[in-house]
mmCIF file with all atom_site columns, C-alpha atoms and ligand atoms in Angstrom:
data_model
loop_
_atom_site.group_PDB
_atom_site.id
_atom_site.type_symbol
_atom_site.label_atom_id
_atom_site.label_alt_id
_atom_site.label_comp_id
_atom_site.label_asym_id
_atom_site.label_entity_id
_atom_site.label_seq_id
_atom_site.pdbx_PDB_ins_code
_atom_site.Cartn_x
_atom_site.Cartn_y
_atom_site.Cartn_z
_atom_site.occupancy
_atom_site.B_iso_or_equiv
_atom_site.pdbx_formal_charge
_atom_site.auth_seq_id
_atom_site.auth_comp_id
_atom_site.auth_asym_id
_atom_site.auth_atom_id
_atom_site.pdbx_PDB_model_num
ATOM   1   C CA  . UNK A 1 1   ? 27.541 -28.383 -24.012 1.00 57.00 ? 1   UNK A CA  1
ATOM   2   C CA  . UNK A 1 2   ? 23.769 -28.547 -24.304 1.00 60.00 ? 2   UNK A CA  1
ATOM   3   C CA  . UNK A 1 3   ? 22.135 -30.821 -21.755 1.00 83.00 ? 3   UNK A CA  1
ATOM   4   C CA  . UNK A 1 4   ? 18.508 -30.485 -22.822 1.00 96.00 ? 4   UNK A CA  1
ATOM   5   C CA  . UNK A 1 5   ? 15.605 -30.403 -20.423 1.00 98.00 ? 5   UNK A CA  1
ATOM   6   C CA  . UNK A 1 6   ? 14.929 -32.050 -17.086 1.00 98.00 ? 6   UNK A CA  1
ATOM   7   C CA  . UNK A 1 7   ? 11.864 -32.388 -14.859 1.00 98.00 ? 7   UNK A CA  1
ATOM   8   C CA  . UNK A 1 8   ? 12.156 -31.807 -11.119 1.00 98.00 ? 8   UNK A CA  1
ATOM   9   C CA  . UNK A 1 9   ? 8.835  -33.171 -9.798  1.00 98.00 ? 9   UNK A CA  1
ATOM   10  C CA  . UNK A 1 10  ? 7.516  -32.945 -6.268  1.00 97.00 ? 10  UNK A CA  1
ATOM   11  C CA  . UNK A 1 11  ? 4.899  -31.802 -3.804  1.00 97.00 ? 11  UNK A CA  1
ATOM   12  C CA  . UNK A 1 12  ? 6.705  -28.572 -2.826  1.00 98.00 ? 12  UNK A CA  1
ATOM   13  C CA  . UNK A 1 13  ? 4.348  -28.085 0.136   1.00 97.00 ? 13  UNK A CA  1
ATOM   14  C CA  . UNK A 1 14  ? 5.989  -25.591 0.592   1.00 98.00 ? 14  UNK A CA  1
ATOM   15  C CA  . UNK A 1 15  ? 9.224  -25.030 -1.344  1.00 98.00 ? 15  UNK A CA  1
ATOM   16  C CA  . UNK A 1 16  ? 12.254 -24.903 0.995   1.00 98.00 ? 16  UNK A CA  1
ATOM   17  C CA  . UNK A 1 17  ? 15.870 -23.741 0.668   1.00 97.00 ? 17  UNK A CA  1
ATOM   18  C CA  . UNK A 1 18  ? 16.703 -27.419 0.045   1.00 96.00 ? 18  UNK A CA  1
ATOM   19  C CA  . UNK A 1 19  ? 14.521 -27.485 -3.079  1.00 97.00 ? 19  UNK A CA  1
ATOM   20  C CA  . UNK A 1 20  ? 15.813 -24.083 -4.184  1.00 97.00 ? 20  UNK A CA  1
ATOM   21  C CA  . UNK A 1 21  ? 19.406 -25.310 -3.935  1.00 96.00 ? 21  UNK A CA  1
ATOM   22  C CA  . UNK A 1 22  ? 18.583 -28.262 -6.215  1.00 97.00 ? 22  UNK A CA  1
ATOM   23  C CA  . UNK A 1 23  ? 16.673 -26.024 -8.672  1.00 98.00 ? 23  UNK A CA  1
ATOM   24  C CA  . UNK A 1 24  ? 19.554 -23.530 -8.931  1.00 97.00 ? 24  UNK A CA  1
ATOM   25  C CA  . UNK A 1 25  ? 22.140 -26.246 -9.482  1.00 97.00 ? 25  UNK A CA  1
ATOM   26  C CA  . UNK A 1 26  ? 19.940 -27.876 -12.132 1.00 97.00 ? 26  UNK A CA  1
ATOM   27  C CA  . UNK A 1 27  ? 19.458 -24.549 -13.901 1.00 97.00 ? 27  UNK A CA  1
ATOM   28  C CA  . UNK A 1 28  ? 23.235 -24.310 -14.413 1.00 96.00 ? 28  UNK A CA  1
ATOM   29  C CA  . UNK A 1 29  ? 23.457 -27.769 -15.928 1.00 96.00 ? 29  UNK A CA  1
ATOM   30  C CA  . UNK A 1 30  ? 20.339 -28.071 -18.061 1.00 97.00 ? 30  UNK A CA  1
ATOM   31  C CA  . UNK A 1 31  ? 18.889 -25.824 -20.754 1.00 97.00 ? 31  UNK A CA  1
ATOM   32  C CA  . UNK A 1 32  ? 15.393 -26.014 -19.289 1.00 98.00 ? 32  UNK A CA  1
ATOM   33  C CA  . UNK A 1 33  ? 14.264 -27.134 -15.838 1.00 98.00 ? 33  UNK A CA  1
ATOM   34  C CA  . UNK A 1 34  ? 10.590 -27.959 -15.369 1.00 98.00 ? 34  UNK A CA  1
ATOM   35  C CA  . UNK A 1 35  ? 9.720  -27.692 -11.690 1.00 98.00 ? 35  UNK A CA  1
ATOM   36  C CA  . UNK A 1 36  ? 6.513  -29.689 -11.709 1.00 98.00 ? 36  UNK A CA  1
ATOM   37  C CA  . UNK A 1 37  ? 4.034  -29.771 -8.852  1.00 98.00 ? 37  UNK A CA  1
ATOM   38  C CA  . UNK A 1 38  ? 1.970  -32.942 -8.513  1.00 97.00 ? 38  UNK A CA  1
ATOM   39  C CA  . UNK A 1 39  ? -1.722 -32.002 -8.490  1.00 94.00 ? 39  UNK A CA  1
ATOM   40  C CA  . UNK A 1 40  ? -3.524 -35.161 -7.496  1.00 78.00 ? 40  UNK A CA  1
ATOM   41  C CA  . UNK A 1 41  ? -1.399 -36.368 -4.622  1.00 68.00 ? 41  UNK A CA  1
ATOM   42  C CA  . UNK A 1 42  ? -3.077 -38.715 -2.151  1.00 77.00 ? 42  UNK A CA  1
ATOM   43  C CA  . UNK A 1 43  ? -1.513 -36.594 0.572   1.00 79.00 ? 43  UNK A CA  1
ATOM   44  C CA  . UNK A 1 44  ? -3.688 -33.729 1.754   1.00 92.00 ? 44  UNK A CA  1
ATOM   45  C CA  . UNK A 1 45  ? -1.491 -30.715 1.197   1.00 96.00 ? 45  UNK A CA  1
ATOM   46  C CA  . UNK A 1 46  ? -1.332 -27.596 3.349   1.00 97.00 ? 46  UNK A CA  1
ATOM   47  C CA  . UNK A 1 47  ? -1.135 -25.294 0.323   1.00 97.00 ? 47  UNK A CA  1
ATOM   48  C CA  . UNK A 1 48  ? -3.285 -25.477 -2.808  1.00 96.00 ? 48  UNK A CA  1
ATOM   49  C CA  . UNK A 1 49  ? -1.526 -26.188 -6.090  1.00 97.00 ? 49  UNK A CA  1
ATOM   50  C CA  . UNK A 1 50  ? -2.041 -22.534 -7.088  1.00 97.00 ? 50  UNK A CA  1
ATOM   51  C CA  . UNK A 1 51  ? -0.407 -21.343 -3.859  1.00 98.00 ? 51  UNK A CA  1
ATOM   52  C CA  . UNK A 1 52  ? 2.543  -23.715 -4.314  1.00 98.00 ? 52  UNK A CA  1
ATOM   53  C CA  . UNK A 1 53  ? 3.014  -22.614 -7.935  1.00 98.00 ? 53  UNK A CA  1
ATOM   54  C CA  . UNK A 1 54  ? 2.902  -18.954 -6.899  1.00 98.00 ? 54  UNK A CA  1
ATOM   55  C CA  . UNK A 1 55  ? 5.548  -19.490 -4.190  1.00 98.00 ? 55  UNK A CA  1
ATOM   56  C CA  . UNK A 1 56  ? 7.794  -21.406 -6.613  1.00 98.00 ? 56  UNK A CA  1
ATOM   57  C CA  . UNK A 1 57  ? 7.451  -18.700 -9.286  1.00 98.00 ? 57  UNK A CA  1
ATOM   58  C CA  . UNK A 1 58  ? 8.291  -16.065 -6.741  1.00 97.00 ? 58  UNK A CA  1
ATOM   59  C CA  . UNK A 1 59  ? 11.475 -17.742 -5.481  1.00 97.00 ? 59  UNK A CA  1
ATOM   60  C CA  . UNK A 1 60  ? 12.753 -18.652 -8.968  1.00 97.00 ? 60  UNK A CA  1
ATOM   61  C CA  . UNK A 1 61  ? 11.912 -15.404 -10.772 1.00 96.00 ? 61  UNK A CA  1
ATOM   62  C CA  . UNK A 1 62  ? 15.590 -14.515 -11.374 1.00 95.00 ? 62  UNK A CA  1
ATOM   63  C CA  . UNK A 1 63  ? 16.193 -17.659 -13.446 1.00 95.00 ? 63  UNK A CA  1
ATOM   64  C CA  . UNK A 1 64  ? 14.968 -17.600 -17.024 1.00 95.00 ? 64  UNK A CA  1
ATOM   65  C CA  . UNK A 1 65  ? 15.398 -21.305 -17.819 1.00 98.00 ? 65  UNK A CA  1
ATOM   66  C CA  . UNK A 1 66  ? 13.081 -22.528 -15.047 1.00 98.00 ? 66  UNK A CA  1
ATOM   67  C CA  . UNK A 1 67  ? 9.463  -23.330 -15.864 1.00 98.00 ? 67  UNK A CA  1
ATOM   68  C CA  . UNK A 1 68  ? 7.020  -23.822 -13.014 1.00 98.00 ? 68  UNK A CA  1
ATOM   69  C CA  . UNK A 1 69  ? 4.333  -26.266 -14.062 1.00 98.00 ? 69  UNK A CA  1
ATOM   70  C CA  . UNK A 1 70  ? 1.816  -28.768 -12.657 1.00 98.00 ? 70  UNK A CA  1
ATOM   71  C CA  . UNK A 1 71  ? 0.976  -32.338 -13.567 1.00 98.00 ? 71  UNK A CA  1
ATOM   72  C CA  . UNK A 1 72  ? -1.624 -34.985 -12.799 1.00 96.00 ? 72  UNK A CA  1
ATOM   73  C CA  . UNK A 1 73  ? -1.389 -38.735 -12.970 1.00 96.00 ? 73  UNK A CA  1
ATOM   74  C CA  . UNK A 1 74  ? 1.770  -40.576 -13.863 1.00 97.00 ? 74  UNK A CA  1
ATOM   75  C CA  . UNK A 1 75  ? 5.076  -38.773 -14.169 1.00 98.00 ? 75  UNK A CA  1
ATOM   76  C CA  . UNK A 1 76  ? 5.992  -40.862 -17.233 1.00 98.00 ? 76  UNK A CA  1
ATOM   77  C CA  . UNK A 1 77  ? 2.909  -39.578 -19.097 1.00 98.00 ? 77  UNK A CA  1
ATOM   78  C CA  . UNK A 1 78  ? 3.687  -35.981 -18.206 1.00 98.00 ? 78  UNK A CA  1
ATOM   79  C CA  . UNK A 1 79  ? 7.326  -36.426 -19.288 1.00 98.00 ? 79  UNK A CA  1
ATOM   80  C CA  . UNK A 1 80  ? 6.181  -37.901 -22.603 1.00 98.00 ? 80  UNK A CA  1
ATOM   81  C CA  . UNK A 1 81  ? 3.833  -34.977 -23.171 1.00 98.00 ? 81  UNK A CA  1
ATOM   82  C CA  . UNK A 1 82  ? 6.739  -32.558 -22.558 1.00 98.00 ? 82  UNK A CA  1
ATOM   83  C CA  . UNK A 1 83  ? 9.139  -34.721 -24.607 1.00 98.00 ? 83  UNK A CA  1
ATOM   84  C CA  . UNK A 1 84  ? 11.585 -34.786 -21.680 1.00 98.00 ? 84  UNK A CA  1
ATOM   85  C CA  . UNK A 1 85  ? 13.563 -37.933 -20.858 1.00 98.00 ? 85  UNK A CA  1
ATOM   86  C CA  . UNK A 1 86  ? 15.248 -37.008 -17.602 1.00 98.00 ? 86  UNK A CA  1
ATOM   87  C CA  . UNK A 1 87  ? 13.905 -36.634 -14.066 1.00 98.00 ? 87  UNK A CA  1
ATOM   88  C CA  . UNK A 1 88  ? 15.776 -34.996 -11.221 1.00 98.00 ? 88  UNK A CA  1
ATOM   89  C CA  . UNK A 1 89  ? 15.442 -35.805 -7.532  1.00 98.00 ? 89  UNK A CA  1
ATOM   90  C CA  . UNK A 1 90  ? 17.447 -34.559 -4.576  1.00 97.00 ? 90  UNK A CA  1
ATOM   91  C CA  . UNK A 1 91  ? 18.910 -37.019 -2.079  1.00 96.00 ? 91  UNK A CA  1
ATOM   92  C CA  . UNK A 1 92  ? 19.281 -35.791 1.494   1.00 92.00 ? 92  UNK A CA  1
ATOM   93  C CA  . UNK A 1 93  ? 20.393 -38.933 3.257   1.00 88.00 ? 93  UNK A CA  1
ATOM   94  C CA  . UNK A 1 94  ? 20.534 -42.693 3.016   1.00 87.00 ? 94  UNK A CA  1
ATOM   95  C CA  . UNK A 1 95  ? 16.957 -42.809 4.340   1.00 87.00 ? 95  UNK A CA  1
ATOM   96  C CA  . UNK A 1 96  ? 15.734 -41.170 1.114   1.00 91.00 ? 96  UNK A CA  1
ATOM   97  C CA  . UNK A 1 97  ? 17.592 -43.649 -1.042  1.00 94.00 ? 97  UNK A CA  1
ATOM   98  C CA  . UNK A 1 98  ? 15.344 -46.704 -0.893  1.00 95.00 ? 98  UNK A CA  1
ATOM   99  C CA  . UNK A 1 99  ? 12.171 -44.813 -1.794  1.00 96.00 ? 99  UNK A CA  1
ATOM   100 C CA  . UNK A 1 100 ? 13.927 -42.807 -4.511  1.00 97.00 ? 100 UNK A CA  1
ATOM   101 C CA  . UNK A 1 101 ? 15.606 -45.865 -6.014  1.00 97.00 ? 101 UNK A CA  1
ATOM   102 C CA  . UNK A 1 102 ? 12.269 -47.683 -6.107  1.00 98.00 ? 102 UNK A CA  1
ATOM   103 C CA  . UNK A 1 103 ? 10.602 -44.728 -7.817  1.00 98.00 ? 103 UNK A CA  1
ATOM   104 C CA  . UNK A 1 104 ? 13.434 -44.305 -10.353 1.00 98.00 ? 104 UNK A CA  1
ATOM   105 C CA  . UNK A 1 105 ? 13.433 -48.015 -11.215 1.00 98.00 ? 105 UNK A CA  1
ATOM   106 C CA  . UNK A 1 106 ? 9.639  -48.063 -11.528 1.00 98.00 ? 106 UNK A CA  1
ATOM   107 C CA  . UNK A 1 107 ? 9.630  -45.037 -13.823 1.00 98.00 ? 107 UNK A CA  1
ATOM   108 C CA  . UNK A 1 108 ? 12.384 -46.581 -15.943 1.00 98.00 ? 108 UNK A CA  1
ATOM   109 C CA  . UNK A 1 109 ? 10.469 -49.840 -16.204 1.00 98.00 ? 109 UNK A CA  1
ATOM   110 C CA  . UNK A 1 110 ? 7.010  -48.450 -16.945 1.00 98.00 ? 110 UNK A CA  1
ATOM   111 C CA  . UNK A 1 111 ? 8.401  -45.964 -19.464 1.00 98.00 ? 111 UNK A CA  1
ATOM   112 C CA  . UNK A 1 112 ? 10.069 -48.880 -21.297 1.00 98.00 ? 112 UNK A CA  1
ATOM   113 C CA  . UNK A 1 113 ? 13.479 -47.425 -20.598 1.00 98.00 ? 113 UNK A CA  1
ATOM   114 C CA  . UNK A 1 114 ? 12.766 -43.938 -21.912 1.00 98.00 ? 114 UNK A CA  1
ATOM   115 C CA  . UNK A 1 115 ? 12.639 -42.020 -18.615 1.00 98.00 ? 115 UNK A CA  1
ATOM   116 C CA  . UNK A 1 116 ? 15.893 -41.820 -16.669 1.00 98.00 ? 116 UNK A CA  1
ATOM   117 C CA  . UNK A 1 117 ? 16.359 -40.367 -13.186 1.00 98.00 ? 117 UNK A CA  1
ATOM   118 C CA  . UNK A 1 118 ? 19.375 -38.448 -11.951 1.00 97.00 ? 118 UNK A CA  1
ATOM   119 C CA  . UNK A 1 119 ? 20.029 -37.710 -8.284  1.00 97.00 ? 119 UNK A CA  1
ATOM   120 C CA  . UNK A 1 120 ? 21.698 -34.645 -6.854  1.00 97.00 ? 120 UNK A CA  1
ATOM   121 C CA  . UNK A 1 121 ? 22.978 -34.938 -3.305  1.00 95.00 ? 121 UNK A CA  1
ATOM   122 C CA  . UNK A 1 122 ? 21.514 -32.099 -1.265  1.00 93.00 ? 122 UNK A CA  1
ATOM   123 C CA  . UNK A 1 123 ? 23.989 -29.565 0.061   1.00 93.00 ? 123 UNK A CA  1
ATOM   124 C CA  . UNK A 1 124 ? 24.999 -30.631 3.607   1.00 92.00 ? 124 UNK A CA  1
ATOM   125 C CA  . UNK A 1 125 ? 23.560 -27.383 4.907   1.00 92.00 ? 125 UNK A CA  1
ATOM   126 C CA  . UNK A 1 126 ? 20.076 -28.572 3.934   1.00 92.00 ? 126 UNK A CA  1
ATOM   127 C CA  . UNK A 1 127 ? 20.375 -32.305 4.534   1.00 91.00 ? 127 UNK A CA  1
ATOM   128 C CA  . UNK A 1 128 ? 18.092 -32.174 7.601   1.00 91.00 ? 128 UNK A CA  1
ATOM   129 C CA  . UNK A 1 129 ? 15.454 -30.031 5.903   1.00 95.00 ? 129 UNK A CA  1
ATOM   130 C CA  . UNK A 1 130 ? 12.018 -31.174 4.751   1.00 96.00 ? 130 UNK A CA  1
ATOM   131 C CA  . UNK A 1 131 ? 8.683  -29.519 3.958   1.00 97.00 ? 131 UNK A CA  1
ATOM   132 C CA  . UNK A 1 132 ? 7.122  -31.738 6.652   1.00 96.00 ? 132 UNK A CA  1
ATOM   133 C CA  . UNK A 1 133 ? 9.439  -30.310 9.334   1.00 96.00 ? 133 UNK A CA  1
ATOM   134 C CA  . UNK A 1 134 ? 8.837  -26.777 8.115   1.00 97.00 ? 134 UNK A CA  1
ATOM   135 C CA  . UNK A 1 135 ? 5.029  -27.236 8.256   1.00 97.00 ? 135 UNK A CA  1
ATOM   136 C CA  . UNK A 1 136 ? 5.302  -28.732 11.729  1.00 97.00 ? 136 UNK A CA  1
ATOM   137 C CA  . UNK A 1 137 ? 7.409  -25.866 13.102  1.00 97.00 ? 137 UNK A CA  1
ATOM   138 C CA  . UNK A 1 138 ? 5.151  -23.249 11.498  1.00 97.00 ? 138 UNK A CA  1
ATOM   139 C CA  . UNK A 1 139 ? 2.038  -24.959 12.868  1.00 97.00 ? 139 UNK A CA  1
ATOM   140 C CA  . UNK A 1 140 ? 3.379  -24.296 16.394  1.00 96.00 ? 140 UNK A CA  1
ATOM   141 C CA  . UNK A 1 141 ? 4.187  -20.717 15.391  1.00 94.00 ? 141 UNK A CA  1
ATOM   142 C CA  . UNK A 1 142 ? 7.942  -21.384 15.389  1.00 96.00 ? 142 UNK A CA  1
ATOM   143 C CA  . UNK A 1 143 ? 10.506 -19.452 13.385  1.00 96.00 ? 143 UNK A CA  1
ATOM   144 C CA  . UNK A 1 144 ? 11.010 -20.943 9.894   1.00 97.00 ? 144 UNK A CA  1
ATOM   145 C CA  . UNK A 1 145 ? 13.189 -18.145 8.510   1.00 96.00 ? 145 UNK A CA  1
ATOM   146 C CA  . UNK A 1 146 ? 16.271 -20.419 8.308   1.00 96.00 ? 146 UNK A CA  1
ATOM   147 C CA  . UNK A 1 147 ? 14.419 -22.968 6.183   1.00 97.00 ? 147 UNK A CA  1
ATOM   148 C CA  . UNK A 1 148 ? 12.376 -20.996 3.648   1.00 98.00 ? 148 UNK A CA  1
ATOM   149 C CA  . UNK A 1 149 ? 12.580 -17.594 1.898   1.00 97.00 ? 149 UNK A CA  1
ATOM   150 C CA  . UNK A 1 150 ? 10.677 -14.738 3.484   1.00 97.00 ? 150 UNK A CA  1
ATOM   151 C CA  . UNK A 1 151 ? 7.760  -14.842 1.020   1.00 96.00 ? 151 UNK A CA  1
ATOM   152 C CA  . UNK A 1 152 ? 7.190  -18.528 1.869   1.00 98.00 ? 152 UNK A CA  1
ATOM   153 C CA  . UNK A 1 153 ? 7.521  -17.863 5.613   1.00 97.00 ? 153 UNK A CA  1
ATOM   154 C CA  . UNK A 1 154 ? 4.854  -15.160 5.324   1.00 96.00 ? 154 UNK A CA  1
ATOM   155 C CA  . UNK A 1 155 ? 2.528  -17.596 3.494   1.00 97.00 ? 155 UNK A CA  1
ATOM   156 C CA  . UNK A 1 156 ? 3.081  -20.152 6.283   1.00 97.00 ? 156 UNK A CA  1
ATOM   157 C CA  . UNK A 1 157 ? 2.420  -17.617 9.028   1.00 95.00 ? 157 UNK A CA  1
ATOM   158 C CA  . UNK A 1 158 ? -0.801 -16.553 7.270   1.00 96.00 ? 158 UNK A CA  1
ATOM   159 C CA  . UNK A 1 159 ? -1.897 -20.159 6.843   1.00 96.00 ? 159 UNK A CA  1
ATOM   160 C CA  . UNK A 1 160 ? -1.445 -20.791 10.558  1.00 96.00 ? 160 UNK A CA  1
ATOM   161 C CA  . UNK A 1 161 ? -3.056 -17.494 11.536  1.00 91.00 ? 161 UNK A CA  1
ATOM   162 C CA  . UNK A 1 162 ? -0.209 -15.441 12.965  1.00 81.00 ? 162 UNK A CA  1
HETATM 163 O O1  . LIG B 2 .   ? 7.939  -34.213 -3.116  1.00 64.67 ? 1   LIG B O1  1
HETATM 164 P P1  . LIG B 2 .   ? 7.478  -35.648 -3.145  1.00 64.67 ? 1   LIG B P1  1
HETATM 165 O O2  . LIG B 2 .   ? 6.115  -35.774 -2.485  1.00 64.67 ? 1   LIG B O2  1
HETATM 166 O O3  . LIG B 2 .   ? 8.490  -36.591 -2.559  1.00 64.67 ? 1   LIG B O3  1
HETATM 167 O O4  . LIG B 2 .   ? 7.293  -36.032 -4.706  1.00 64.67 ? 1   LIG B O4  1
HETATM 168 C C1  . LIG B 2 .   ? 6.851  -37.301 -5.105  1.00 64.67 ? 1   LIG B C1  1
HETATM 169 C C2  . LIG B 2 .   ? 6.503  -37.330 -6.614  1.00 64.67 ? 1   LIG B C2  1
HETATM 170 C C3  . LIG B 2 .   ? 5.512  -36.235 -6.947  1.00 64.67 ? 1   LIG B C3  1
HETATM 171 C C4  . LIG B 2 .   ? 7.771  -37.104 -7.418  1.00 64.67 ? 1   LIG B C4  1
HETATM 172 C C5  . LIG B 2 .   ? 5.924  -38.747 -6.942  1.00 64.67 ? 1   LIG B C5  1
HETATM 173 O O5  . LIG B 2 .   ? 4.942  -39.061 -6.012  1.00 64.67 ? 1   LIG B O5  1
HETATM 174 C C6  . LIG B 2 .   ? 5.349  -38.850 -8.349  1.00 64.67 ? 1   LIG B C6  1
HETATM 175 O O6  . LIG B 2 .   ? 6.040  -38.751 -9.327  1.00 64.67 ? 1   LIG B O6  1
HETATM 176 N N1  . LIG B 2 .   ? 4.025  -39.068 -8.424  1.00 64.67 ? 1   LIG B N1  1
HETATM 177 C C7  . LIG B 2 .   ? 3.304  -39.164 -9.673  1.00 64.67 ? 1   LIG B C7  1
HETATM 178 C C8  . LIG B 2 .   ? 2.675  -40.550 -9.823  1.00 64.67 ? 1   LIG B C8  1
HETATM 179 C C9  . LIG B 2 .   ? 3.638  -41.525 -10.460 1.00 64.67 ? 1   LIG B C9  1
HETATM 180 O O7  . LIG B 2 .   ? 4.133  -41.322 -11.549 1.00 64.67 ? 1   LIG B O7  1
HETATM 181 N N2  . LIG B 2 .   ? 3.923  -42.641 -9.749  1.00 64.67 ? 1   LIG B N2  1
HETATM 182 C C10 . LIG B 2 .   ? 4.771  -43.698 -10.242 1.00 64.67 ? 1   LIG B C10 1
HETATM 183 C C11 . LIG B 2 .   ? 6.213  -43.528 -9.773  1.00 64.67 ? 1   LIG B C11 1
HETATM 184 S S1  . LIG B 2 .   ? 6.550  -44.638 -8.454  1.00 64.67 ? 1   LIG B S1  1
#
């Protein structure tokens, strides 16, 4: 059964095995998965948008229904431009839920009910994992090989000068 397209938006600073797990599962269930990196985040990212896109392309190159893209401004406007009506977010734990619920309800409201959000529970193996933790460990020159693919680990090591 055709399930159409879905947008998986995020900062991906950098992409982790947790994100990759969600992307792979989405690719099985949707015809097209847009993995969309937010460009104008108020956060100051470690990696540039170009670097994040390159890492995402590298780790998803075996999947032909995944499109790595970027967006600015509101997610609802980007979704409209792509003519996609579904957003995907991963849920790691109850602590994620409040923020994610708020975002999903806001997007539903400001899109006048045209943009839905679906949640995928993160695989238990990755429920502790976040890009923030990975950046922190790498900044102290720790081993991040259990959290990110080798190409991403190399980018982190370069960024932190080792
Ligand atoms: O990986 P992140 O940082 O948790 O992703 C958050 C993201 C990019 C999905 C969210 O901040 C977003 O969609 N920002 C775009 C601005 C927007 O549409 N805001 C209104 C929704 S509350």
